[in-house]
């Protein structure tokens, strides 16, 4: 009879440790809400790219941890990105008027479409393209960032 109780205890302990192991090893995730303000057009879509590292930021359409587009329905557009690991991120957005899902530029490299970058850094001929460190922010849980759309370089 003692052996049966030892076996039951062993089975119970094993099952309990397995269930605790799953909850301990589960990585927490966070949700990022991006709000884009100051949209000038009522057609096309706003395309978003969330970057977890400086690699490719802010121009690469193949880098980034998550991306997506949202139809323009007013002068503000919101998009949610869920399942992000806690960490440091930056976001780049484009007012994609021609549907090619990239920022079109003229011969001199000046944007021909609206764009925006998290933390709204200055973008001018003098400052050049913003760096990841100037646009990045920490995501721990649910985070909201506001991006102001730009339709020309800053003076």
XYZ file of C-alpha atoms in Angstrom:
155
model
C 0.000 0.000 0.000
C 2.888 2.315 0.734
C 4.306 1.763 -2.735
C 1.017 2.769 -4.399
C 0.991 6.072 -2.488
C 4.635 6.700 -3.466
C 3.784 6.082 -7.133
C 0.799 8.436 -6.915
C 2.980 11.083 -5.265
C 5.618 10.666 -7.969
C 3.035 10.967 -10.782
C 1.463 14.022 -9.135
C 4.862 15.679 -8.623
C 5.860 15.003 -12.230
C 2.628 16.426 -13.642
C 2.881 19.474 -11.395
C 6.464 20.178 -12.420
C 5.596 19.858 -16.118
C 2.713 22.322 -15.811
C 4.872 24.788 -13.856
C 7.683 24.435 -16.374
C 5.385 25.571 -19.184
C 4.259 28.682 -17.329
C 7.772 29.586 -16.223
C 9.221 29.179 -19.738
C 6.447 31.108 -21.494
C 7.887 34.388 -22.734
C 5.798 37.450 -22.002
C 4.648 39.404 -25.017
C 3.555 42.982 -25.464
C 1.235 44.944 -27.721
C 2.308 48.094 -29.548
C -0.329 50.539 -30.743
C 0.895 53.014 -33.352
C -1.171 56.154 -33.946
C -0.334 58.216 -37.049
C -1.587 61.808 -36.992
C -1.705 64.592 -39.588
C -2.529 62.562 -42.692
C -3.208 64.871 -45.679
C -4.830 62.390 -48.079
C -8.019 60.382 -47.841
C -6.949 57.685 -50.310
C -4.276 55.030 -50.244
C -2.937 53.456 -47.083
C -0.444 53.995 -44.311
C 2.242 51.302 -44.251
C 4.004 50.505 -40.974
C 7.271 48.723 -40.205
C 8.333 47.910 -36.638
C 12.099 47.472 -36.179
C 13.668 45.615 -33.241
C 17.227 46.556 -34.249
C 18.981 49.266 -36.222
C 19.467 46.862 -39.143
C 17.678 48.377 -42.127
C 16.034 51.177 -40.147
C 14.136 53.121 -41.424
C 14.274 52.401 -45.162
C 14.474 48.638 -45.622
C 11.236 46.924 -46.508
C 12.733 43.498 -45.763
C 14.048 44.266 -42.259
C 11.883 44.713 -39.208
C 10.049 42.426 -36.881
C 6.490 43.226 -37.966
C 4.833 45.256 -40.684
C 1.466 45.960 -42.217
C -0.698 48.570 -43.870
C -3.993 50.193 -42.928
C -6.483 51.982 -45.171
C -6.691 55.713 -44.655
C -10.080 56.609 -43.199
C -9.387 60.098 -41.840
C -6.517 62.280 -40.708
C -5.527 59.674 -38.067
C -4.821 55.955 -38.553
C -4.183 53.374 -35.826
C -2.526 49.946 -36.128
C -1.887 47.336 -33.452
C 1.111 44.991 -33.376
C 0.795 42.164 -30.879
C 3.077 39.361 -29.780
C 6.193 41.535 -29.503
C 8.899 40.461 -27.084
C 9.678 43.142 -24.501
C 12.544 45.262 -25.793
C 13.548 48.355 -27.730
C 11.758 49.191 -30.984
C 11.416 51.946 -33.572
C 8.662 52.470 -36.151
C 8.699 53.954 -39.652
C 5.520 54.760 -41.597
C 4.779 55.783 -45.190
C 1.688 57.454 -46.677
C 1.637 55.049 -49.608
C -0.361 56.771 -52.328
C 0.638 54.543 -55.260
C 0.354 51.109 -53.606
C 3.989 50.027 -53.942
C 4.432 49.800 -50.140
C 7.662 51.798 -50.049
C 8.732 55.414 -49.678
C 9.184 56.928 -53.123
C 11.934 59.542 -53.428
C 13.023 61.973 -56.117
C 16.377 62.069 -57.913
C 18.002 63.790 -54.913
C 16.645 61.270 -52.385
C 13.970 63.592 -51.016
C 10.700 61.800 -50.151
C 7.835 62.298 -52.613
C 5.306 60.659 -50.247
C 4.428 61.376 -46.642
C 6.475 59.606 -43.978
C 6.875 59.448 -40.220
C 9.224 58.010 -37.640
C 8.655 57.182 -33.986
C 9.644 59.918 -31.511
C 9.223 62.363 -34.424
C 12.903 63.269 -34.928
C 13.953 66.138 -37.172
C 14.481 65.021 -40.770
C 16.321 67.552 -42.903
C 19.133 67.764 -45.417
C 21.439 68.727 -42.537
C 20.393 65.919 -40.145
C 19.912 63.215 -42.763
C 18.046 59.994 -42.106
C 17.324 59.498 -38.390
C 19.222 56.808 -36.520
C 17.544 53.931 -34.675
C 18.726 55.349 -31.326
C 16.935 58.648 -32.055
C 13.634 56.942 -32.819
C 13.648 53.958 -30.459
C 11.543 53.419 -27.359
C 11.032 50.616 -24.840
C 8.083 48.224 -25.050
C 7.433 46.256 -21.858
C 3.686 45.704 -21.828
C 1.048 47.526 -23.812
C 2.584 50.654 -25.335
C 1.199 53.417 -27.558
C 3.338 55.686 -29.742
C 2.172 58.719 -31.715
C 3.798 59.572 -35.027
C 3.262 62.854 -36.855
C 3.164 62.450 -40.628
C 5.589 64.702 -42.551
C 5.064 65.711 -46.171
C 8.346 67.603 -46.551
C 11.726 67.761 -44.896
C 12.113 69.910 -41.793
C 13.725 73.318 -42.268
